[in-house]
Amino acid sequence: MTEFADNSILVLLDTLPDGALAKSSAGLLGGATALGTPVALLAGNPTELVAAVQNAADLGAVHVLLADTAAASKLSVTTVDALEAASRLVNPQAVLISNSVEGRDVAGRFAVRASTGILVDAVDVARDDQGIIAKHSVFGGEFLVESALTYGMPVITVRHGAIEARAEAKPLQRKDLDLSASENRAADVISFEAAEVNTSRPELRGAARVVSGGRGLGSAEKFELVGQLADELGAAVGASRAAVDAGYVPYSYQVGQTGVSVSPQLYIALGISGAIQHKAGMQTAKTIVAVNQDADAPIFDVADFAVVGDLFSVIPQTIEALQAKKAES
Ligand SMILES: Cc1cc2nc3c(=O)[nH]c(=O)nc-3n(C[C@H](O)[C@H](O)[C@H](O)COP(=O)(O)OP(=O)(O)OC[C@H]3O[C@@H](n4cnc5c(N)ncnc54)[C@H](O)[C@@H]3O)c2cc1C
């Protein structure tokens, strides 16, 4: 008898360059627990992943599989090799992967190898009477649709921050995977240089709170107001495409269809009209606050709290009130 449950859900967890678990892990393991028995897979250098292995169990993984891919210099393919080995061992009912750039790459390659279907950018996962389904927020968040495979094991990529369910901690059961590298063609990683992070703010993708600014900010200098409010709230900073195109902030800040998709607990939109392409990347936020001087701005259609007014008057007052509240406590 195999040591893995019949309803095992294999979860590939992303790790950061320092070996820490990516923030997406809690939601992935929460979603997997709602579907069955979560089995986590970590690929990388085992000596750097000791804490991540324990953290995966703390976040609800019943088993933690560890694949030593330290010697490999192949982009994505070694992780796919590890996923294939893990899948053969566990025989899961579904595979959950983060909808990150790397995750999408690995998911697509793995689905081809496993001759199965892929359901991308899920905002939730569930079971119905026929099996596992993924839920997707589509057409700029206007519709919530469900997808499923007609047969086979679905490979599902999950949007960061979208799944709120969390699993209870489990005692650590670790298993090291035997990995034989496939001879599949792959890009070689010749060198690796970590991008310099010169901000103490949370990363936009996966942040619990996001403050975004649009063309209404008017200039790069004035855009700093967005950062000031974000810092008061411990939030990440985002932007509309118009703000990015105008050079107020780099492209990496762009939220929307052609930028980053976020699902934070709180999303504050400042001077953003609410074009469908922007809403596509933020409409699944749990609470949306919009500040716009145009009462008919489409962003108000999706806002839980609408402030009609000049942001240059509203935001400094908001910051003052937040600071006063902090000083009181
Ligand atoms: C293929 C395609 C992909 C795209 N992808 C994206 C994407 O990923 N993300 C994205 O954001 N956009 C995207 N866009 C662009 C999108 O259509 C809009 O042009 C863009 O989102 C508009 O940005 P904005 O809301 O900042 O600017 P605007 O639409 O110009 O809105 C500015 C808003 O600021 C308000 N305002 C001005 N001054 C003040 C003030 N003092 N106080 C309060 N409010 C004020 C105005 O009333 C207005 O509503 C895409 C477009 C295309 C065609």
mmCIF file of C-alpha atoms and ligand atoms in Angstrom:
data_model
loop_
_atom_site.group_PDB
_atom_site.id
_atom_site.type_symbol
_atom_site.label_atom_id
_atom_site.label_comp_id
_atom_site.label_asym_id
_atom_site.label_seq_id
_atom_site.Cartn_x
_atom_site.Cartn_y
_atom_site.Cartn_z
ATOM 1 C CA MET A 1 0.000 0.000 0.000
ATOM 2 C CA THR A 2 1.288 3.448 -0.871
ATOM 3 C CA GLU A 3 2.004 5.866 1.951
ATOM 4 C CA PHE A 4 0.091 8.595 0.113
ATOM 5 C CA ALA A 5 -3.655 9.051 0.427
ATOM 6 C CA ASP A 6 -5.921 8.354 -2.575
ATOM 7 C CA ASN A 7 -7.095 11.956 -2.461
ATOM 8 C CA SER A 8 -3.579 13.442 -2.449
ATOM 9 C CA ILE A 9 -3.182 16.903 -3.954
ATOM 10 C CA LEU A 10 0.389 17.641 -5.032
ATOM 11 C CA VAL A 11 1.439 21.235 -4.402
ATOM 12 C CA LEU A 12 4.587 22.714 -5.924
ATOM 13 C CA LEU A 13 5.771 25.462 -3.584
ATOM 14 C CA ASP A 14 7.799 28.412 -4.850
ATOM 15 C CA THR A 15 10.870 29.415 -2.883
ATOM 16 C CA LEU A 16 12.796 32.671 -2.827
ATOM 17 C CA PRO A 17 16.520 32.848 -3.715
ATOM 18 C CA ASP A 18 17.393 32.687 0.020
ATOM 19 C CA GLY A 19 15.446 29.413 0.346
ATOM 20 C CA ALA A 20 12.426 30.856 2.179
ATOM 21 C CA LEU A 21 8.933 29.780 1.158
ATOM 22 C CA ALA A 22 7.124 32.192 -1.145
ATOM 23 C CA LYS A 23 4.052 33.908 0.267
ATOM 24 C CA SER A 24 1.833 32.019 -2.160
ATOM 25 C CA SER A 25 2.448 28.791 -0.172
ATOM 26 C CA ALA A 26 -0.209 29.323 2.512
ATOM 27 C CA GLY A 27 -3.018 29.792 -0.023
ATOM 28 C CA LEU A 28 -1.858 26.851 -2.157
ATOM 29 C CA LEU A 29 -1.804 24.508 0.839
ATOM 30 C CA GLY A 30 -5.114 25.948 2.097
ATOM 31 C CA GLY A 31 -6.706 25.247 -1.291
ATOM 32 C CA ALA A 32 -5.182 21.771 -1.458
ATOM 33 C CA THR A 33 -6.554 20.942 1.994
ATOM 34 C CA ALA A 34 -10.044 21.883 0.834
ATOM 35 C CA LEU A 35 -9.658 19.341 -1.994
ATOM 36 C CA GLY A 36 -7.915 16.465 -0.262
ATOM 37 C CA THR A 37 -4.605 15.590 1.386
ATOM 38 C CA PRO A 38 -1.910 18.142 0.586
ATOM 39 C CA VAL A 39 1.535 16.831 -0.372
ATOM 40 C CA ALA A 40 4.080 19.627 -0.833
ATOM 41 C CA LEU A 41 7.026 19.498 -3.209
ATOM 42 C CA LEU A 42 10.112 21.660 -2.778
ATOM 43 C CA ALA A 43 12.880 21.708 -5.367
ATOM 44 C CA GLY A 44 16.276 23.282 -4.763
ATOM 45 C CA ASN A 45 19.311 22.992 -2.544
ATOM 46 C CA PRO A 46 18.341 20.829 0.480
ATOM 47 C CA THR A 47 20.748 22.620 2.817
ATOM 48 C CA GLU A 48 19.037 25.946 2.012
ATOM 49 C CA LEU A 49 15.528 24.503 2.272
ATOM 50 C CA VAL A 50 15.583 23.125 5.833
ATOM 51 C CA ALA A 51 13.399 25.936 7.202
ATOM 52 C CA ALA A 52 11.109 25.866 4.153
ATOM 53 C CA VAL A 53 10.467 22.121 4.617
ATOM 54 C CA GLN A 54 9.368 22.715 8.208
ATOM 55 C CA ASN A 55 7.313 25.759 7.202
ATOM 56 C CA ALA A 56 5.495 23.710 4.557
ATOM 57 C CA ALA A 57 4.369 21.297 7.308
ATOM 58 C CA ASP A 58 3.435 24.260 9.514
ATOM 59 C CA LEU A 59 1.230 25.519 6.670
ATOM 60 C CA GLY A 60 -0.585 22.194 6.440
ATOM 61 C CA ALA A 61 1.407 19.831 4.185
ATOM 62 C CA VAL A 62 0.830 16.244 5.337
ATOM 63 C CA HIS A 63 3.969 15.127 3.454
ATOM 64 C CA VAL A 64 6.841 17.290 2.251
ATOM 65 C CA LEU A 65 8.824 15.956 -0.700
ATOM 66 C CA LEU A 66 12.262 17.397 -1.290
ATOM 67 C CA ALA A 67 13.995 17.224 -4.666
ATOM 68 C CA ASP A 68 17.679 18.089 -4.774
ATOM 69 C CA THR A 69 18.044 20.231 -7.895
ATOM 70 C CA ALA A 70 21.048 22.203 -6.613
ATOM 71 C CA ALA A 71 23.461 20.883 -9.233
ATOM 72 C CA ALA A 72 21.135 21.665 -12.131
ATOM 73 C CA SER A 73 21.541 24.772 -14.214
ATOM 74 C CA LYS A 74 18.535 24.244 -16.446
ATOM 75 C CA LEU A 75 15.735 26.774 -16.456
ATOM 76 C CA SER A 76 12.430 25.219 -15.271
ATOM 77 C CA VAL A 77 13.092 21.768 -16.712
ATOM 78 C CA THR A 78 14.671 20.348 -13.552
ATOM 79 C CA THR A 79 11.678 21.476 -11.528
ATOM 80 C CA VAL A 80 9.435 19.771 -14.083
ATOM 81 C CA ASP A 81 11.572 16.616 -13.698
ATOM 82 C CA ALA A 82 11.014 16.827 -9.924
ATOM 83 C CA LEU A 83 7.292 17.359 -10.377
ATOM 84 C CA GLU A 84 7.082 14.393 -12.716
ATOM 85 C CA ALA A 85 8.911 12.162 -10.212
ATOM 86 C CA ALA A 86 6.682 13.395 -7.378
ATOM 87 C CA SER A 87 3.545 12.871 -9.404
ATOM 88 C CA ARG A 88 4.566 9.297 -10.246
ATOM 89 C CA LEU A 89 5.180 8.619 -6.559
ATOM 90 C CA VAL A 90 2.070 10.295 -5.164
ATOM 91 C CA ASN A 91 -0.432 9.680 -7.987
ATOM 92 C CA PRO A 92 -2.320 12.859 -7.040
ATOM 93 C CA GLN A 93 -5.864 13.838 -7.984
ATOM 94 C CA ALA A 94 -4.676 17.345 -8.889
ATOM 95 C CA VAL A 95 -1.506 19.420 -8.974
ATOM 96 C CA LEU A 96 -1.566 22.995 -7.649
ATOM 97 C CA ILE A 97 1.098 25.481 -8.710
ATOM 98 C CA SER A 98 1.447 29.195 -8.105
ATOM 99 C CA ASN A 99 0.428 31.376 -11.066
ATOM 100 C CA SER A 100 3.833 33.080 -10.931
ATOM 101 C CA VAL A 101 5.984 33.446 -14.053
ATOM 102 C CA GLU A 102 8.013 30.375 -13.053
ATOM 103 C CA GLY A 103 4.911 28.503 -11.922
ATOM 104 C CA ARG A 104 3.127 28.994 -15.230
ATOM 105 C CA ASP A 105 6.197 27.825 -17.119
ATOM 106 C CA VAL A 106 6.539 24.679 -15.021
ATOM 107 C CA ALA A 107 2.777 23.993 -15.109
ATOM 108 C CA GLY A 108 2.596 24.138 -18.901
ATOM 109 C CA ARG A 109 5.621 21.901 -19.402
ATOM 110 C CA PHE A 110 4.449 19.404 -16.789
ATOM 111 C CA ALA A 111 0.913 19.218 -18.224
ATOM 112 C CA VAL A 112 2.360 18.366 -21.645
ATOM 113 C CA ARG A 113 4.573 15.650 -20.179
ATOM 114 C CA ALA A 114 1.714 14.216 -18.114
ATOM 115 C CA SER A 115 -0.637 14.419 -21.140
ATOM 116 C CA THR A 116 -3.197 16.204 -19.083
ATOM 117 C CA GLY A 117 -5.061 19.520 -19.002
ATOM 118 C CA ILE A 118 -4.151 22.788 -17.357
ATOM 119 C CA LEU A 119 -6.517 25.280 -15.688
ATOM 120 C CA VAL A 120 -4.812 28.650 -15.301
ATOM 121 C CA ASP A 121 -5.106 31.617 -12.981
ATOM 122 C CA ALA A 122 -7.652 30.082 -10.610
ATOM 123 C CA VAL A 123 -8.959 32.311 -7.831
ATOM 124 C CA ASP A 124 -10.354 29.303 -5.951
ATOM 125 C CA VAL A 125 -10.601 25.540 -6.159
ATOM 126 C CA ALA A 126 -13.405 23.236 -5.050
ATOM 127 C CA ARG A 127 -15.041 19.880 -5.648
ATOM 128 C CA ASP A 128 -18.435 19.274 -7.200
ATOM 129 C CA ASP A 129 -20.148 15.913 -7.643
ATOM 130 C CA GLN A 130 -17.989 15.143 -10.685
ATOM 131 C CA GLY A 131 -14.585 16.086 -9.367
ATOM 132 C CA ILE A 132 -12.210 18.984 -8.948
ATOM 133 C CA ILE A 133 -13.076 22.396 -10.368
ATOM 134 C CA ALA A 134 -11.174 25.655 -10.644
ATOM 135 C CA LYS A 135 -12.826 29.070 -10.430
ATOM 136 C CA HIS A 136 -11.629 31.991 -12.524
ATOM 137 C CA SER A 137 -12.358 35.700 -12.490
ATOM 138 C CA VAL A 138 -12.664 36.693 -16.180
ATOM 139 C CA PHE A 139 -13.545 39.618 -18.455
ATOM 140 C CA GLY A 140 -12.043 42.158 -16.119
ATOM 141 C CA GLY A 141 -13.523 40.436 -13.106
ATOM 142 C CA GLU A 142 -17.078 40.800 -14.431
ATOM 143 C CA PHE A 143 -17.725 37.047 -14.352
ATOM 144 C CA LEU A 144 -16.722 34.173 -12.128
ATOM 145 C CA VAL A 145 -16.510 30.994 -14.205
ATOM 146 C CA GLU A 146 -15.721 27.404 -13.332
ATOM 147 C CA SER A 147 -13.570 25.024 -15.329
ATOM 148 C CA ALA A 148 -12.823 21.330 -15.064
ATOM 149 C CA LEU A 149 -11.232 18.578 -17.110
ATOM 150 C CA THR A 150 -13.474 16.009 -18.710
ATOM 151 C CA TYR A 151 -10.938 13.373 -17.645
ATOM 152 C CA GLY A 152 -7.515 13.182 -16.029
ATOM 153 C CA MET A 153 -5.669 15.020 -13.313
ATOM 154 C CA PRO A 154 -5.944 18.808 -13.542
ATOM 155 C CA VAL A 155 -2.847 20.968 -13.250
ATOM 156 C CA ILE A 156 -4.111 24.207 -11.710
ATOM 157 C CA THR A 157 -2.214 27.478 -11.395
ATOM 158 C CA VAL A 158 -3.529 29.639 -8.559
ATOM 159 C CA ARG A 159 -3.507 33.443 -8.448
ATOM 160 C CA HIS A 160 -1.463 34.895 -5.579
ATOM 161 C CA GLY A 161 -3.496 35.914 -2.570
ATOM 162 C CA ALA A 162 -6.787 34.685 -4.036
ATOM 163 C CA ILE A 163 -7.388 31.672 -1.775
ATOM 164 C CA GLU A 164 -8.130 32.681 1.795
ATOM 165 C CA ALA A 165 -8.489 29.172 3.241
ATOM 166 C CA ARG A 166 -5.631 28.154 5.520
ATOM 167 C CA ALA A 167 -4.740 24.654 6.682
ATOM 168 C CA GLU A 168 -3.798 23.587 10.180
ATOM 169 C CA ALA A 169 -0.167 22.757 10.925
ATOM 170 C CA LYS A 170 0.826 19.107 10.510
ATOM 171 C CA PRO A 171 3.704 17.115 12.014
ATOM 172 C CA LEU A 172 6.594 17.080 9.561
ATOM 173 C CA GLN A 173 6.824 13.977 7.342
ATOM 174 C CA ARG A 174 9.700 14.570 4.958
ATOM 175 C CA LYS A 175 10.711 12.386 2.042
ATOM 176 C CA ASP A 176 13.681 12.955 -0.245
ATOM 177 C CA LEU A 177 12.928 12.290 -3.897
ATOM 178 C CA ASP A 178 15.090 10.211 -6.181
ATOM 179 C CA LEU A 179 15.576 12.409 -9.178
ATOM 180 C CA SER A 180 16.916 11.419 -12.566
ATOM 181 C CA ALA A 181 17.298 14.347 -14.905
ATOM 182 C CA SER A 182 15.390 14.148 -18.162
ATOM 183 C CA GLU A 183 17.337 14.848 -21.315
ATOM 184 C CA ASN A 184 14.712 17.383 -22.382
ATOM 185 C CA ARG A 185 16.071 20.470 -24.071
ATOM 186 C CA ALA A 186 16.280 23.484 -21.793
ATOM 187 C CA ALA A 187 17.871 26.875 -21.499
ATOM 188 C CA ASP A 188 21.052 26.820 -19.415
ATOM 189 C CA VAL A 189 21.387 29.295 -16.584
ATOM 190 C CA ILE A 190 24.888 30.720 -17.090
ATOM 191 C CA SER A 191 24.849 33.209 -14.260
ATOM 192 C CA PHE A 192 22.424 34.440 -11.656
ATOM 193 C CA GLU A 193 22.302 37.887 -10.168
ATOM 194 C CA ALA A 194 19.674 38.753 -7.569
ATOM 195 C CA ALA A 195 17.778 41.935 -8.432
ATOM 196 C CA GLU A 196 18.492 44.635 -5.920
ATOM 197 C CA VAL A 197 15.485 45.422 -3.792
ATOM 198 C CA ASN A 198 15.745 49.011 -2.627
ATOM 199 C CA THR A 199 12.455 49.218 -0.836
ATOM 200 C CA SER A 200 11.249 47.901 2.488
ATOM 201 C CA ARG A 201 7.699 47.794 1.141
ATOM 202 C CA PRO A 202 6.022 44.442 0.584
ATOM 203 C CA GLU A 203 6.219 42.905 -2.858
ATOM 204 C CA LEU A 204 3.205 43.836 -5.003
ATOM 205 C CA ARG A 205 2.422 40.249 -5.964
ATOM 206 C CA GLY A 206 0.933 38.585 -2.921
ATOM 207 C CA ALA A 207 0.734 41.754 -0.777
ATOM 208 C CA ALA A 208 -2.140 41.884 1.716
ATOM 209 C CA ARG A 209 -2.622 45.622 1.086
ATOM 210 C CA VAL A 210 -1.998 47.580 -2.091
ATOM 211 C CA VAL A 211 -2.204 51.320 -2.739
ATOM 212 C CA SER A 212 -2.196 52.139 -6.460
ATOM 213 C CA GLY A 213 -1.968 55.456 -8.253
ATOM 214 C CA GLY A 214 -3.075 56.485 -11.720
ATOM 215 C CA ARG A 215 -2.755 59.322 -14.180
ATOM 216 C CA GLY A 216 -4.643 61.479 -11.676
ATOM 217 C CA LEU A 217 -1.404 61.819 -9.685
ATOM 218 C CA GLY A 218 -0.040 64.013 -12.457
ATOM 219 C CA SER A 219 3.727 63.521 -12.087
ATOM 220 C CA ALA A 220 6.426 61.249 -10.662
ATOM 221 C CA GLU A 221 7.010 63.723 -7.814
ATOM 222 C CA LYS A 222 3.347 63.819 -6.851
ATOM 223 C CA PHE A 223 3.133 60.031 -7.145
ATOM 224 C CA GLU A 224 5.156 59.912 -3.923
ATOM 225 C CA LEU A 225 1.891 60.580 -2.124
ATOM 226 C CA VAL A 226 0.869 57.021 -3.087
ATOM 227 C CA GLY A 227 4.017 55.690 -1.411
ATOM 228 C CA GLN A 228 3.373 57.785 1.699
ATOM 229 C CA LEU A 229 -0.092 56.332 2.171
ATOM 230 C CA ALA A 230 1.233 52.840 1.393
ATOM 231 C CA ASP A 231 3.913 53.210 4.080
ATOM 232 C CA GLU A 232 1.354 54.292 6.672
ATOM 233 C CA LEU A 233 -0.608 51.122 5.918
ATOM 234 C CA GLY A 234 2.348 48.768 5.408
ATOM 235 C CA ALA A 235 1.106 48.286 1.849
ATOM 236 C CA ALA A 236 2.715 47.609 -1.528
ATOM 237 C CA VAL A 237 2.586 50.275 -4.241
ATOM 238 C CA GLY A 238 0.876 49.635 -7.576
ATOM 239 C CA ALA A 239 -0.026 51.767 -10.564
ATOM 240 C CA SER A 240 -2.238 51.977 -13.621
ATOM 241 C CA ARG A 241 -0.735 51.609 -17.057
ATOM 242 C CA ALA A 242 -1.243 55.303 -17.736
ATOM 243 C CA ALA A 243 0.896 56.107 -14.681
ATOM 244 C CA VAL A 244 3.555 53.656 -15.823
ATOM 245 C CA ASP A 245 3.483 54.942 -19.416
ATOM 246 C CA ALA A 246 3.877 58.478 -18.116
ATOM 247 C CA GLY A 247 7.032 57.365 -16.269
ATOM 248 C CA TYR A 248 5.758 57.994 -12.736
ATOM 249 C CA VAL A 249 6.905 54.493 -11.673
ATOM 250 C CA PRO A 250 8.548 51.470 -13.354
ATOM 251 C CA TYR A 251 6.561 48.919 -15.331
ATOM 252 C CA SER A 252 6.900 46.349 -12.538
ATOM 253 C CA TYR A 253 4.311 48.391 -10.587
ATOM 254 C CA GLN A 254 1.583 47.982 -13.212
ATOM 255 C CA VAL A 255 -1.587 46.285 -12.038
ATOM 256 C CA GLY A 256 -3.943 44.854 -14.625
ATOM 257 C CA GLN A 257 -4.417 42.702 -17.658
ATOM 258 C CA THR A 258 -0.898 43.302 -18.941
ATOM 259 C CA GLY A 259 0.645 43.814 -15.520
ATOM 260 C CA VAL A 260 0.428 42.067 -12.174
ATOM 261 C CA SER A 261 -2.819 40.500 -10.934
ATOM 262 C CA VAL A 262 -3.392 41.112 -7.235
ATOM 263 C CA SER A 263 -5.995 39.843 -4.769
ATOM 264 C CA PRO A 264 -5.178 41.739 -1.579
ATOM 265 C CA GLN A 265 -7.372 42.182 1.481
ATOM 266 C CA LEU A 266 -7.380 45.921 0.763
ATOM 267 C CA TYR A 267 -6.877 47.724 -2.562
ATOM 268 C CA ILE A 268 -6.864 51.517 -2.641
ATOM 269 C CA ALA A 269 -7.103 53.146 -6.085
ATOM 270 C CA LEU A 270 -6.070 56.790 -6.259
ATOM 271 C CA GLY A 271 -6.775 58.811 -9.403
ATOM 272 C CA ILE A 272 -7.492 55.680 -11.429
ATOM 273 C CA SER A 273 -10.517 55.738 -13.738
ATOM 274 C CA GLY A 274 -11.133 51.980 -13.629
ATOM 275 C CA ALA A 275 -10.637 50.831 -17.230
ATOM 276 C CA ILE A 276 -11.537 47.184 -17.754
ATOM 277 C CA GLN A 277 -7.861 46.309 -18.258
ATOM 278 C CA HIS A 278 -7.027 47.737 -14.835
ATOM 279 C CA LYS A 279 -9.983 46.090 -13.109
ATOM 280 C CA ALA A 280 -8.898 42.739 -14.569
ATOM 281 C CA GLY A 281 -5.923 42.788 -12.228
ATOM 282 C CA MET A 282 -7.521 43.948 -8.992
ATOM 283 C CA GLN A 283 -11.226 43.250 -8.968
ATOM 284 C CA THR A 284 -10.871 40.147 -6.799
ATOM 285 C CA ALA A 285 -9.474 42.278 -3.938
ATOM 286 C CA LYS A 286 -11.548 41.715 -0.805
ATOM 287 C CA THR A 287 -12.130 45.403 -0.055
ATOM 288 C CA ILE A 288 -11.702 48.136 -2.658
ATOM 289 C CA VAL A 289 -11.463 51.824 -1.800
ATOM 290 C CA ALA A 290 -11.382 54.342 -4.649
ATOM 291 C CA VAL A 291 -10.646 58.058 -4.557
ATOM 292 C CA ASN A 292 -11.585 59.945 -7.706
ATOM 293 C CA GLN A 293 -12.876 63.421 -8.380
ATOM 294 C CA ASP A 294 -15.214 62.134 -11.093
ATOM 295 C CA ALA A 295 -18.327 60.630 -9.482
ATOM 296 C CA ASP A 296 -19.014 58.673 -12.679
ATOM 297 C CA ALA A 297 -15.575 57.001 -12.827
ATOM 298 C CA PRO A 298 -16.033 53.260 -13.563
ATOM 299 C CA ILE A 299 -13.734 52.344 -10.659
ATOM 300 C CA PHE A 300 -16.660 53.186 -8.364
ATOM 301 C CA ASP A 301 -18.661 50.303 -9.908
ATOM 302 C CA VAL A 302 -16.355 47.853 -8.126
ATOM 303 C CA ALA A 303 -15.495 49.930 -5.046
ATOM 304 C CA ASP A 304 -16.741 49.005 -1.580
ATOM 305 C CA PHE A 305 -15.912 52.526 -0.392
ATOM 306 C CA ALA A 306 -16.073 55.432 -2.826
ATOM 307 C CA VAL A 307 -14.560 58.804 -2.038
ATOM 308 C CA VAL A 308 -15.493 61.499 -4.564
ATOM 309 C CA GLY A 309 -12.927 64.231 -4.161
ATOM 310 C CA ASP A 310 -9.528 65.646 -4.960
ATOM 311 C CA LEU A 311 -6.966 63.050 -3.893
ATOM 312 C CA PHE A 312 -4.453 65.801 -3.071
ATOM 313 C CA SER A 313 -6.848 66.963 -0.379
ATOM 314 C CA VAL A 314 -8.209 63.549 0.700
ATOM 315 C CA ILE A 315 -4.940 61.587 1.010
ATOM 316 C CA PRO A 316 -2.915 64.020 3.154
ATOM 317 C CA GLN A 317 -5.886 64.137 5.549
ATOM 318 C CA THR A 318 -6.070 60.334 5.539
ATOM 319 C CA ILE A 319 -2.356 60.086 6.316
ATOM 320 C CA GLU A 320 -2.734 62.615 9.135
ATOM 321 C CA ALA A 321 -5.648 60.671 10.616
ATOM 322 C CA LEU A 322 -3.707 57.401 10.427
ATOM 323 C CA GLN A 323 -0.697 58.993 12.124
ATOM 324 C CA ALA A 324 -2.898 60.483 14.852
ATOM 325 C CA LYS A 325 -4.447 57.062 15.439
ATOM 326 C CA LYS A 326 -1.009 55.450 15.686
ATOM 327 C CA ALA A 327 0.135 58.124 18.146
ATOM 328 C CA GLU A 328 -2.920 57.429 20.340
ATOM 329 C CA SER A 329 -2.255 53.711 20.597
HETATM 330 C C1 LIG B 1 -4.389 45.844 -24.531
HETATM 331 C C2 LIG B 1 -4.445 46.797 -23.365
HETATM 332 C C3 LIG B 1 -3.937 46.386 -22.164
HETATM 333 C C4 LIG B 1 -3.966 47.249 -21.062
HETATM 334 N N1 LIG B 1 -3.480 46.813 -19.853
HETATM 335 C C5 LIG B 1 -3.601 47.615 -18.777
HETATM 336 C C6 LIG B 1 -3.181 47.189 -17.496
HETATM 337 O O1 LIG B 1 -2.655 46.084 -17.310
HETATM 338 N N2 LIG B 1 -3.358 48.027 -16.440
HETATM 339 C C7 LIG B 1 -3.928 49.266 -16.556
HETATM 340 O O2 LIG B 1 -4.050 49.976 -15.559
HETATM 341 N N3 LIG B 1 -4.324 49.703 -17.774
HETATM 342 C C8 LIG B 1 -4.162 48.934 -18.879
HETATM 343 N N4 LIG B 1 -4.542 49.407 -20.100
HETATM 344 C C9 LIG B 1 -4.886 50.833 -20.210
HETATM 345 C C10 LIG B 1 -6.293 51.144 -19.785
HETATM 346 O O3 LIG B 1 -7.181 50.965 -20.873
HETATM 347 C C11 LIG B 1 -6.409 52.615 -19.306
HETATM 348 O O4 LIG B 1 -5.947 53.452 -20.336
HETATM 349 C C12 LIG B 1 -5.594 52.904 -18.041
HETATM 350 O O5 LIG B 1 -5.885 51.960 -17.059
HETATM 351 C C13 LIG B 1 -5.957 54.298 -17.553
HETATM 352 O O6 LIG B 1 -5.167 54.623 -16.447
HETATM 353 P P1 LIG B 1 -5.683 55.692 -15.384
HETATM 354 O O7 LIG B 1 -6.969 55.207 -14.802
HETATM 355 O O8 LIG B 1 -4.564 55.979 -14.470
HETATM 356 O O9 LIG B 1 -5.871 56.995 -16.276
HETATM 357 P P2 LIG B 1 -7.179 57.753 -16.715
HETATM 358 O O10 LIG B 1 -8.133 56.832 -17.390
HETATM 359 O O11 LIG B 1 -6.733 58.952 -17.433
HETATM 360 O O12 LIG B 1 -7.857 58.157 -15.343
HETATM 361 C C14 LIG B 1 -7.334 59.096 -14.451
HETATM 362 C C15 LIG B 1 -8.375 59.309 -13.380
HETATM 363 O O13 LIG B 1 -7.876 60.172 -12.395
HETATM 364 C C16 LIG B 1 -8.933 60.989 -11.946
HETATM 365 N N5 LIG B 1 -8.312 62.185 -11.356
HETATM 366 C C17 LIG B 1 -7.579 63.135 -11.984
HETATM 367 N N6 LIG B 1 -7.140 64.045 -11.095
HETATM 368 C C18 LIG B 1 -7.621 63.662 -9.884
HETATM 369 C C19 LIG B 1 -7.517 64.199 -8.577
HETATM 370 N N7 LIG B 1 -6.790 65.317 -8.316
HETATM 371 N N8 LIG B 1 -8.134 63.560 -7.557
HETATM 372 C C20 LIG B 1 -8.857 62.434 -7.786
HETATM 373 N N9 LIG B 1 -8.998 61.878 -9.009
HETATM 374 C C21 LIG B 1 -8.378 62.488 -10.047
HETATM 375 C C22 LIG B 1 -9.769 61.282 -13.173
HETATM 376 O O14 LIG B 1 -11.093 61.635 -12.826
HETATM 377 C C23 LIG B 1 -9.689 59.939 -13.894
HETATM 378 O O15 LIG B 1 -10.775 59.067 -13.551
HETATM 379 C C24 LIG B 1 -4.517 48.551 -21.197
HETATM 380 C C25 LIG B 1 -5.021 48.950 -22.437
HETATM 381 C C26 LIG B 1 -4.986 48.088 -23.503
HETATM 382 C C27 LIG B 1 -5.573 48.536 -24.814
#
